[in-house]
Tab-separated table of C-alpha atoms and ligand atoms in Angstrom:
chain	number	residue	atom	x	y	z
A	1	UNK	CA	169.794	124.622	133.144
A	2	UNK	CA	166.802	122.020	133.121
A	3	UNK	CA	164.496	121.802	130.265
A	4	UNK	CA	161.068	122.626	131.201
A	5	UNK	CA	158.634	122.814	127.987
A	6	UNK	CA	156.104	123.830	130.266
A	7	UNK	CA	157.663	126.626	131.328
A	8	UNK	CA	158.645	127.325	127.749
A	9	UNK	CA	154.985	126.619	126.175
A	10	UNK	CA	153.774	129.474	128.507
A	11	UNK	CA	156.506	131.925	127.755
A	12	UNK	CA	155.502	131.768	123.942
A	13	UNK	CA	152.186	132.138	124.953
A	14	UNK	CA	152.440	135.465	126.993
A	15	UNK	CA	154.764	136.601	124.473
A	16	UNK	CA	151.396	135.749	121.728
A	17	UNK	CA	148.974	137.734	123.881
A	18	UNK	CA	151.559	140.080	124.543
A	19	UNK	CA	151.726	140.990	120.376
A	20	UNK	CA	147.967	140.439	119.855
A	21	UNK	CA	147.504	143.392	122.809
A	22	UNK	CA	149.641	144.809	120.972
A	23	UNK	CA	148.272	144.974	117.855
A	24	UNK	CA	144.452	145.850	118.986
A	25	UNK	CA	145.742	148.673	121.076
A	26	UNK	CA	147.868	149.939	117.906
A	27	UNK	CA	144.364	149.761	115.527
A	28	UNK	CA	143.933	152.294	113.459
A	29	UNK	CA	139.638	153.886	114.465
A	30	UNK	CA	137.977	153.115	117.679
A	31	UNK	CA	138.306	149.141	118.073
A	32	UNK	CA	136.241	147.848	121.346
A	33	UNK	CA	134.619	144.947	122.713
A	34	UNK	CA	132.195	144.107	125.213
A	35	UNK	CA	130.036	141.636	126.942
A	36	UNK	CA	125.997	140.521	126.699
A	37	UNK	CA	125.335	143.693	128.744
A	38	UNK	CA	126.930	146.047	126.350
A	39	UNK	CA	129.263	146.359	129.237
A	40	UNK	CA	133.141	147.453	127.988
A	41	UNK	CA	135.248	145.433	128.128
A	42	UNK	CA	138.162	146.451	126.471
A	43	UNK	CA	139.700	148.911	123.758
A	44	UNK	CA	142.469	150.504	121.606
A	45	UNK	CA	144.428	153.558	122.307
A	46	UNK	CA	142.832	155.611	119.837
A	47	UNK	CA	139.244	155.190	121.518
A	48	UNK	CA	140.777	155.776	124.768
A	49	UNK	CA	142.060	159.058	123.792
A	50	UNK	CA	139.247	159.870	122.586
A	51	UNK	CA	137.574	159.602	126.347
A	52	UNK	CA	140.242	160.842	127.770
A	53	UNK	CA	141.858	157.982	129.114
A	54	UNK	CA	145.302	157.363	130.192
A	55	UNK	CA	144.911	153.834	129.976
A	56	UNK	CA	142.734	151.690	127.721
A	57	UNK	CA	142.000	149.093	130.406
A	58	UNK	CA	139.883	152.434	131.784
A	59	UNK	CA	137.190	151.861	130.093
A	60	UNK	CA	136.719	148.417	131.754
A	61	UNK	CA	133.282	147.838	132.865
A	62	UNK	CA	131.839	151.120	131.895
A	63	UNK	CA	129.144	151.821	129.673
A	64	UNK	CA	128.234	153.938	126.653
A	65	UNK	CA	125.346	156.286	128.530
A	66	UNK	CA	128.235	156.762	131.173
A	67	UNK	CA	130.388	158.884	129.167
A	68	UNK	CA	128.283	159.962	125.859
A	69	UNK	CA	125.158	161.711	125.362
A	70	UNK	CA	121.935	160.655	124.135
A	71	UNK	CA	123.342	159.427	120.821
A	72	UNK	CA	125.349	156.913	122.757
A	73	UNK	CA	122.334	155.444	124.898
A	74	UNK	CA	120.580	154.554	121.213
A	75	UNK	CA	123.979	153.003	120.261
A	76	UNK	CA	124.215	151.264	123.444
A	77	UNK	CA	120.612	149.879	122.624
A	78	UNK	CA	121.256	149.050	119.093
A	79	UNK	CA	124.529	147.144	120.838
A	80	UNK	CA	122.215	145.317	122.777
A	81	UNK	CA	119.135	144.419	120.121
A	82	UNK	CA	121.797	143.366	117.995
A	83	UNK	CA	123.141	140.712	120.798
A	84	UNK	CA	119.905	139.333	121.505
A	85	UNK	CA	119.378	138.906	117.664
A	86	UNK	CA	122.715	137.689	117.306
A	87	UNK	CA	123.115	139.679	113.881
A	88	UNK	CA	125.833	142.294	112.893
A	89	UNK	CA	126.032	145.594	111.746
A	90	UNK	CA	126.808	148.249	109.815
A	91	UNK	CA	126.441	152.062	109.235
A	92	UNK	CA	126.661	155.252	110.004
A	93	UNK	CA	126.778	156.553	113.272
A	94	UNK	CA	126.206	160.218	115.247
A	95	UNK	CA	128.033	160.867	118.419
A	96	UNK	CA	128.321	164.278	119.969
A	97	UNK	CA	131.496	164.593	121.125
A	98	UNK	CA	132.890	167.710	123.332
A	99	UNK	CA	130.146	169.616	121.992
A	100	UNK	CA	130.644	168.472	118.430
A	101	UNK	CA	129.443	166.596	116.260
A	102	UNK	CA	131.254	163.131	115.030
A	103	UNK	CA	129.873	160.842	112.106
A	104	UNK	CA	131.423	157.516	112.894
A	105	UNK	CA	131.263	154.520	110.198
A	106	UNK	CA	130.277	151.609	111.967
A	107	UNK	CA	130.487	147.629	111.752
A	108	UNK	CA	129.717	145.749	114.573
A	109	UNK	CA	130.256	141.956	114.990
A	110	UNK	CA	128.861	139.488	117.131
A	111	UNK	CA	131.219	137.545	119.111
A	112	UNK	CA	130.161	134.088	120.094
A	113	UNK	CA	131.893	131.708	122.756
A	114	UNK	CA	133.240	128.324	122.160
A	115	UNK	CA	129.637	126.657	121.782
A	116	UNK	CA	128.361	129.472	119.543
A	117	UNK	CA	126.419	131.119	122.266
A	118	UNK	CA	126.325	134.999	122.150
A	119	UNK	CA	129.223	135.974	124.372
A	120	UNK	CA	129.602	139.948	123.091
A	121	UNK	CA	130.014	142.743	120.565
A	122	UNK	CA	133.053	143.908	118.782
A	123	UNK	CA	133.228	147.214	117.936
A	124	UNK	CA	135.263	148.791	114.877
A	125	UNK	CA	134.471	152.275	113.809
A	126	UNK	CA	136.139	155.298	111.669
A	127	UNK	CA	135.441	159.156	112.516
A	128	UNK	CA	134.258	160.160	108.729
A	129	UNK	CA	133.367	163.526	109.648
A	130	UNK	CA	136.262	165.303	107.620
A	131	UNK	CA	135.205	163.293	104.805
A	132	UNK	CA	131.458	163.554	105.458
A	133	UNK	CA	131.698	167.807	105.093
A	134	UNK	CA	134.380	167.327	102.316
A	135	UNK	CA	131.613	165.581	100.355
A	136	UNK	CA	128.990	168.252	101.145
A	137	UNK	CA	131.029	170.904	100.595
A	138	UNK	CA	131.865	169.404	97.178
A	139	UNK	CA	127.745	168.806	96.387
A	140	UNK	CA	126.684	172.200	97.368
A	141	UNK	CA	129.609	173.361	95.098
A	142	UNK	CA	128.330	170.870	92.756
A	143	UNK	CA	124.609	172.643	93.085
A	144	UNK	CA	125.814	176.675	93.018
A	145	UNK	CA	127.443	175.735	89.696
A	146	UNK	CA	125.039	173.639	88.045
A	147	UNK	CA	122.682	176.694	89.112
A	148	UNK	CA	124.927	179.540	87.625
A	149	UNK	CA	125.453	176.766	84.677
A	150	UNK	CA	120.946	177.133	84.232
A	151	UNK	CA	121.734	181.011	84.601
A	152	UNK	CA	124.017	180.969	81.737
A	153	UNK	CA	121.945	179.099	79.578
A	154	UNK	CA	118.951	180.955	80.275
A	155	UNK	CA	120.071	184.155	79.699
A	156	UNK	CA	121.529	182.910	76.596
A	157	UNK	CA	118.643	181.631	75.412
A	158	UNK	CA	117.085	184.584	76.430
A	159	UNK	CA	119.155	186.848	74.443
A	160	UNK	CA	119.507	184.588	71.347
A	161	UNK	CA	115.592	185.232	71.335
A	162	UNK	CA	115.699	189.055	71.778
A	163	UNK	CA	119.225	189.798	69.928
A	164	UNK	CA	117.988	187.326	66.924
A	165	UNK	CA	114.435	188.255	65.876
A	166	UNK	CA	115.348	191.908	65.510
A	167	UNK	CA	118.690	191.238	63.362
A	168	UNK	CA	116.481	188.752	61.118
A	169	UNK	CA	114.363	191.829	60.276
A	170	UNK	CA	117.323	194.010	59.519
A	171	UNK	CA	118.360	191.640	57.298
A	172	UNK	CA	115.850	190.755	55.897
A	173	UNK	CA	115.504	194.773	54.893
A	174	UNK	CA	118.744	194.854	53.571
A	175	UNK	CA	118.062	191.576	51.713
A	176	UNK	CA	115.027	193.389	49.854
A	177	UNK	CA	116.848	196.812	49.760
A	178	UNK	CA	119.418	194.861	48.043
A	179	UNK	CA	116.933	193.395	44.900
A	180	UNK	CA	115.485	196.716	44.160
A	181	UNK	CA	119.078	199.030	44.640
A	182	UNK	CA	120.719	200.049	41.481
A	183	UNK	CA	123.455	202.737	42.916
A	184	UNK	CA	126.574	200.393	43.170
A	185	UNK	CA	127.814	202.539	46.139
A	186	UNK	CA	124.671	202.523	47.759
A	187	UNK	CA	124.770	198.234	46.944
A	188	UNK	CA	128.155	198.027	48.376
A	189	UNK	CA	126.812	199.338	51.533
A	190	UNK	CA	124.122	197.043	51.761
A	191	UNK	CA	126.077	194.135	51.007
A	192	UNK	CA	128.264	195.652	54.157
A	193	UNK	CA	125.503	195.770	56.700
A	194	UNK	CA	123.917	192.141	55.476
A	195	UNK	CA	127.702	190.557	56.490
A	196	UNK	CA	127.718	191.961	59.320
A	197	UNK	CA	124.077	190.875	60.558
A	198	UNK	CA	125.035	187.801	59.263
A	199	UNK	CA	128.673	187.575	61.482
A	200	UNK	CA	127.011	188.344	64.387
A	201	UNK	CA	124.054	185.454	63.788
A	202	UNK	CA	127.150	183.323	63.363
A	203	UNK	CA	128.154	184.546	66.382
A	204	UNK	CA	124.911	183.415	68.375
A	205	UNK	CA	124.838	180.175	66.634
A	206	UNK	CA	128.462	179.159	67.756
A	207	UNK	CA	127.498	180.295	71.692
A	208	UNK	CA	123.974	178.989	71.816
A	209	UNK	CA	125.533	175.710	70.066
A	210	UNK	CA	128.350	175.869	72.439
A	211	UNK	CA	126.434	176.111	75.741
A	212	UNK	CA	123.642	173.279	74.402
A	213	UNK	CA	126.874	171.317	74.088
A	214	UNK	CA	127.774	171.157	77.585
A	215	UNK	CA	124.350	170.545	78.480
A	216	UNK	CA	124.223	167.583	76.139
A	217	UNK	CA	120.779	168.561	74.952
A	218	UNK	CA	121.475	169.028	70.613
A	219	UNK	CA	119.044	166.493	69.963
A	220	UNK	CA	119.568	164.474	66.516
A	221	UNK	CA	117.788	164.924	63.098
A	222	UNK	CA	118.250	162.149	60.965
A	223	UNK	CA	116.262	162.803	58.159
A	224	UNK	CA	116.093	161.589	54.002
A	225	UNK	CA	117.591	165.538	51.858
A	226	UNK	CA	118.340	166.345	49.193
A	227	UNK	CA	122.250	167.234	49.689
A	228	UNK	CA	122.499	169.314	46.624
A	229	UNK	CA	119.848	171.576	47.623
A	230	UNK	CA	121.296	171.937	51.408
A	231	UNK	CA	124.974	172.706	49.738
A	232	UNK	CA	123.119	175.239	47.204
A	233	UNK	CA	121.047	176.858	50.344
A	234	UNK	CA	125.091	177.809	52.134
A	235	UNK	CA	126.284	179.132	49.233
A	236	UNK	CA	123.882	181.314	48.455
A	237	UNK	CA	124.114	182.287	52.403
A	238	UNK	CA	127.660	183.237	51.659
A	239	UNK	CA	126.639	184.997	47.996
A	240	UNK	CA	126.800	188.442	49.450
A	241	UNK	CA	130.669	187.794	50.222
A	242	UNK	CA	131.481	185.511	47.527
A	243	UNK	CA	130.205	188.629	45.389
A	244	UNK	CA	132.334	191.506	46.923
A	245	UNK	CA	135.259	189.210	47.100
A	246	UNK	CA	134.923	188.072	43.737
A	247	UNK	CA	135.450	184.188	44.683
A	248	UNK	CA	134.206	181.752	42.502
A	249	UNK	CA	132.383	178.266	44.097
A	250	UNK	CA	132.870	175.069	41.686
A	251	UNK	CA	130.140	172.121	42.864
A	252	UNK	CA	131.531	168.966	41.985
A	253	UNK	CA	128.631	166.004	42.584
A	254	UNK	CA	129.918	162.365	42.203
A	255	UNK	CA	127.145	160.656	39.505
A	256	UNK	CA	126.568	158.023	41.919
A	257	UNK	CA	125.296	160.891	44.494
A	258	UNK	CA	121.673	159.884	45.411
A	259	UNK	CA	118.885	162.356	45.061
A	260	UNK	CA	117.811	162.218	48.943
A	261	UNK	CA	120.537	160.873	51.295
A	262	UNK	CA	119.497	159.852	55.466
A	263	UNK	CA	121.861	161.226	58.185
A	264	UNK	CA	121.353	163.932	61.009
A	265	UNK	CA	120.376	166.862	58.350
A	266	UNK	CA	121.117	169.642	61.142
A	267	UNK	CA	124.233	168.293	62.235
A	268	UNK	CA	125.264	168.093	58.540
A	269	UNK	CA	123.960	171.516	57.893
A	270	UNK	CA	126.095	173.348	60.580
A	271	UNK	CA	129.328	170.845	59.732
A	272	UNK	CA	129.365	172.659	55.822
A	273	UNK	CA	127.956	175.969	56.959
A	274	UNK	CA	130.940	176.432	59.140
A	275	UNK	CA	133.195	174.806	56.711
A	276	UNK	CA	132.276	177.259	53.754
A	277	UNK	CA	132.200	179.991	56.018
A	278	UNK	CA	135.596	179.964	57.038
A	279	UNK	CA	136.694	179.142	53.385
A	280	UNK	CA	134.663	182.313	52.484
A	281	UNK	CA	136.374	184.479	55.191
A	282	UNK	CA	139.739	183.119	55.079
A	283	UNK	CA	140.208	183.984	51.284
A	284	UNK	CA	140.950	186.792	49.169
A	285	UNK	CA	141.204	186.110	45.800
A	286	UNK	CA	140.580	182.492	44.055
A	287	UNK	CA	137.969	179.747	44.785
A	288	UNK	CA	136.257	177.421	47.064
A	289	UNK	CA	135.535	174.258	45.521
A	290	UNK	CA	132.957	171.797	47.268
A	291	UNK	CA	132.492	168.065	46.378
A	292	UNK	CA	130.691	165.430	47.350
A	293	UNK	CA	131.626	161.450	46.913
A	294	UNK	CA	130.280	158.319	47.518
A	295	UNK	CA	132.408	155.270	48.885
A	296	UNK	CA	131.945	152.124	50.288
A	297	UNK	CA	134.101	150.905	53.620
A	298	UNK	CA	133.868	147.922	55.621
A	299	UNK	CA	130.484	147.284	53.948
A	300	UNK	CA	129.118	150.426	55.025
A	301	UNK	CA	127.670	153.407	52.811
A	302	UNK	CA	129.351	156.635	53.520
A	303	UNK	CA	129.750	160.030	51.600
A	304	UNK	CA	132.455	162.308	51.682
A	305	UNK	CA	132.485	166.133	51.369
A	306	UNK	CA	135.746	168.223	50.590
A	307	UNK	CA	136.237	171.944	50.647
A	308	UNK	CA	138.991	173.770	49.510
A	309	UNK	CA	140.160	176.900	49.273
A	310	UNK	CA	142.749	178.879	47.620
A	311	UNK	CA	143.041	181.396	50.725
A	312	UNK	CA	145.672	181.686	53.694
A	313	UNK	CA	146.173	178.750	54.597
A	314	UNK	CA	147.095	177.135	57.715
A	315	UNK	CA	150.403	176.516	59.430
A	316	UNK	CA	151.406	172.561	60.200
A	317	UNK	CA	151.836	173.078	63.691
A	318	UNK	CA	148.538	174.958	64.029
A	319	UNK	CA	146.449	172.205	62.026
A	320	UNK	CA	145.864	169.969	65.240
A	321	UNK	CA	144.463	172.559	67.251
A	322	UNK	CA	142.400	174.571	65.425
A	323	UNK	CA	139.863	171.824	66.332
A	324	UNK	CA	140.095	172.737	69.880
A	325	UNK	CA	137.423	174.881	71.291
A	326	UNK	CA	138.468	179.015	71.604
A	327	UNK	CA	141.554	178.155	69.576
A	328	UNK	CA	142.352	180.790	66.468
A	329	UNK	CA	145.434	181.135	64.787
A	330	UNK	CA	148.165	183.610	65.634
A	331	UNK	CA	147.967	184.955	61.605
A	332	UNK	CA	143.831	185.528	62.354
A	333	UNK	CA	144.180	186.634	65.751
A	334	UNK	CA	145.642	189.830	65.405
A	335	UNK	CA	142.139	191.208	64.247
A	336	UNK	CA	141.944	190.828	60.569
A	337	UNK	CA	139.410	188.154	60.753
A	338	UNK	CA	136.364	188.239	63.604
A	339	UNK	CA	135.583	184.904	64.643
A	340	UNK	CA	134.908	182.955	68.495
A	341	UNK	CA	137.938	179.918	67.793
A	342	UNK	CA	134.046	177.799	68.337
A	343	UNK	CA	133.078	177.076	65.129
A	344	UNK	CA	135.929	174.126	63.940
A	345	UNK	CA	135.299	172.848	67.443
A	346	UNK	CA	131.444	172.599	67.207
A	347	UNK	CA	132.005	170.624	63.563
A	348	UNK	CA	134.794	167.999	65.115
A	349	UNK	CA	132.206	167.381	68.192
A	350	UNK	CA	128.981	167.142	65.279
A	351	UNK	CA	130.948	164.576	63.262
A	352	UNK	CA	131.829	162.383	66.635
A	353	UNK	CA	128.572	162.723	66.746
A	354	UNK	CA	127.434	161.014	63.678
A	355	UNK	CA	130.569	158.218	64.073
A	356	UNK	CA	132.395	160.325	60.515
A	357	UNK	CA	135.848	161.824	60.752
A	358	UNK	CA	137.343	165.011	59.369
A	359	UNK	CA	140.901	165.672	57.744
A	360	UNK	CA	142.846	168.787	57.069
A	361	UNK	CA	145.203	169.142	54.100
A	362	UNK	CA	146.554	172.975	54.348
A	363	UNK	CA	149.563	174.736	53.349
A	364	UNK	CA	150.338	178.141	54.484
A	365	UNK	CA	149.572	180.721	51.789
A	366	UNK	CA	148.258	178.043	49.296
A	367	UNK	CA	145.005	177.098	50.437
A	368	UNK	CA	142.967	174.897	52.668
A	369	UNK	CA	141.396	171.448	51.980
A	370	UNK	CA	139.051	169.689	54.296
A	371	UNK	CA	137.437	166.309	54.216
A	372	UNK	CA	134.678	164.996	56.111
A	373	UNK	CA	133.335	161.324	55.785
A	374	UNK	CA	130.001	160.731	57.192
A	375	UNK	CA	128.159	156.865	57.387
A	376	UNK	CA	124.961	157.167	55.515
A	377	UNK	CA	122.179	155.799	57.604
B	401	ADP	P1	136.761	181.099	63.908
B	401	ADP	O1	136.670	180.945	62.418
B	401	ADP	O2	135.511	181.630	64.520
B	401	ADP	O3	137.989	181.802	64.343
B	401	ADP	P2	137.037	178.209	63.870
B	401	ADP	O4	137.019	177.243	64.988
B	401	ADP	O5	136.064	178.014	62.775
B	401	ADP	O6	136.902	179.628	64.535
B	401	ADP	O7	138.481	178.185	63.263
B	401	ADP	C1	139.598	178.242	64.108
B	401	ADP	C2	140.768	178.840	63.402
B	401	ADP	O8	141.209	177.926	62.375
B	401	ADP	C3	140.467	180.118	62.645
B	401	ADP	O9	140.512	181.239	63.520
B	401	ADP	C4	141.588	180.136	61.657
B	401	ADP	O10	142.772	180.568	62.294
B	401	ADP	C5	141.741	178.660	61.279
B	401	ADP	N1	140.972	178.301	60.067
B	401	ADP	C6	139.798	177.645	60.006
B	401	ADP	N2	139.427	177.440	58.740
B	401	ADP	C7	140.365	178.002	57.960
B	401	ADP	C8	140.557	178.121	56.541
B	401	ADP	N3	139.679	177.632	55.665
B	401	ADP	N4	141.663	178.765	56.105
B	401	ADP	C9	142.569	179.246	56.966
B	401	ADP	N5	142.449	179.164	58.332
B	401	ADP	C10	141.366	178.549	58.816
């Protein structure tokens, strides 16, 4: 057989336009083209499924109003402003389709002939209506729970306020009852309703503290105390229990402990109140010892507080998460001890807070040691 090149230069060629068809019919979201008059003149499969064609070559010489509704007739004028501008496009756009409504995402391209004149308009869009509801779906989701989140924090609020300023008064009866009581039975009883008032303020403070938490609104205090006086003030919070339990508390102050030290006083306040507290509840017989340190790292002032107790202890594999919020464990679960699981959560997220760390040293039955080291300010 004769060589012809000719012949074979326009085989490869058909074969070329032949793939290229290919590809543009195979396009994934409605591909299309057309001419200056917004006039079709061409499209993928997927479009002309979407009209219903058999073919794509169809839509050949049609126009958007012909098939669409109104939507289409202000695409098919945006097609043609943005021809005689010569710019391109992109956004959202609205079609009704069989009754229903489609949210395409559009980009739309001039196409220019050989001498740059403005020869048409392609056409590439993507039907985002799944992923257009998806998205509202998810926001009004978003807004009913941010709404039952307000809810929540109101009525805590709400009942903090009502549930606190009555307790305060019954303890504070108790409190003077207490002073001017000599019957030692009578005393003990006393003592019995001031812990309780005082477990169930707890109580409130780990919730309210809690829910402010997820709200991200605990604003910070940083403020020159005296940290003697603030450790003094907890213990003598706890004296009611220290007294029926019989636990001693040792103070241990470093000599190089400044008179007024400046860090978030709050913050710090909660951190030890929680700390003693649980050394107070979790032991029967011994002591709690507290001390405070003053070290240098990295050129930067910090102090350190440890308390320790001589009471039950807690297990190795329990030590991590203890810190976790709702976490108790199993020995202090089963009722002997009332408590939320809140309170060693709310201290780890208070010293993040102020940039310190905490560390546990416990052994089960032996006692509990815990160190925090805060940056002074
Ligand atoms: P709560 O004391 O309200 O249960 P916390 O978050 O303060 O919650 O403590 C979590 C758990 O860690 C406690 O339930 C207890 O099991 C354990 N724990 C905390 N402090 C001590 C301690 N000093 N001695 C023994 N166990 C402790």
């Amino acid at each position: 057989m004769e060589d012809n090149p000719l012949q074979e230069q326009v085989e490869l060629l058909k074969e070329e336009i032949f793939q290229l068809k290919n590809i543009i019919k195979n396009m994934p979201g409605n591909v299309y083209w057309m001419n200056c008059n917004a006039i079709y003149q061409g499209c993928n499969t997927n479009l002309a499924k979407t009209l219903n064609f058999i073919d794509p070559d169809e839509i050949i010489n049609k126009s958007m109003p012909m098939f669409w509704d109104d939507g289409a007739c202000e695409a098919h004028d945006l097609n043609l402003g943005l021809m005689q501008k010569g710019e391109s496009y992109q956004g959202e756009e609205h079609v009704l389709i069989n009754d229903e409504l489609h949210i395409f995402l559009s980009e739309k391209i001039i196409l220019r002939d050989s001498k740059g004149k403005v020869s048409g308009l392609l056409g590439l869009s993507l039907d985002i209506t799944d992923r257009k509801n998806m998205e509202r779906a998810l926001q009004e989701a978003k807004e009913k729970a941010e709404m039952a989140n307000q809810a929540k924090t109101d009525f805590i609020r709400n009942m903090e306020h009502d549930l606190r300023t009555p307790l305060c008064g019954v303890l504070g009866v108790a409190n003077h009852l207490l002073a001017i009581e000599a019957d030692t039975d009578k005393k003990d009883l006393l003592c019995d309703i001031e812990q309780s008032v005082k477990a169930v303020l707890n109580y409130f403070d780990h919730i309210v503290e809690f829910s402010q938490f997820n709200k991200h609104i605990i604003p910070k205090l940083i403020q020159k105390f005296d940290l003697k006086k603030l450790i003094e003030g907890i213990i003598s919070i706890e004296s009611a229990a220290l007294r029926e339990k019989n636990i001693n508390v040792i103070v241990d102050y470093a000599d190089n402990l400044p008179t007024l030290i400046q860090t978030d006083r709050f913050r710090i306040h909660r951190i030890l109140l929680n700390l003693v507290n649980n050394a107070v509840k979790f032991t029967k017989k011994g002591h709690i010892k507290i001390k405070v340190e003053m070290f240098e790292e990295s050129e930067k002032k910090l102090f350190k507080i440890i308390v320790e107790d001589t009471g039950i202890g807690i297990a190795q594999k329990d030590q991590e998460m203890i810190f976790d919020k709702f976490t108790r464990c199993e020995l202090t679960n089963k009722n002997t001890y009332k408590g939320t699981g809140l309170g060693l959560w709310i201290v780890k997220e208070f010293i993040k807070d102020m940039s310190g760390k905490i560390e546990l040293i416990s052994e089960l039955n032996q006692g509990s040691s815990f160190t925090l080291s805060i940056p002074i300010i």
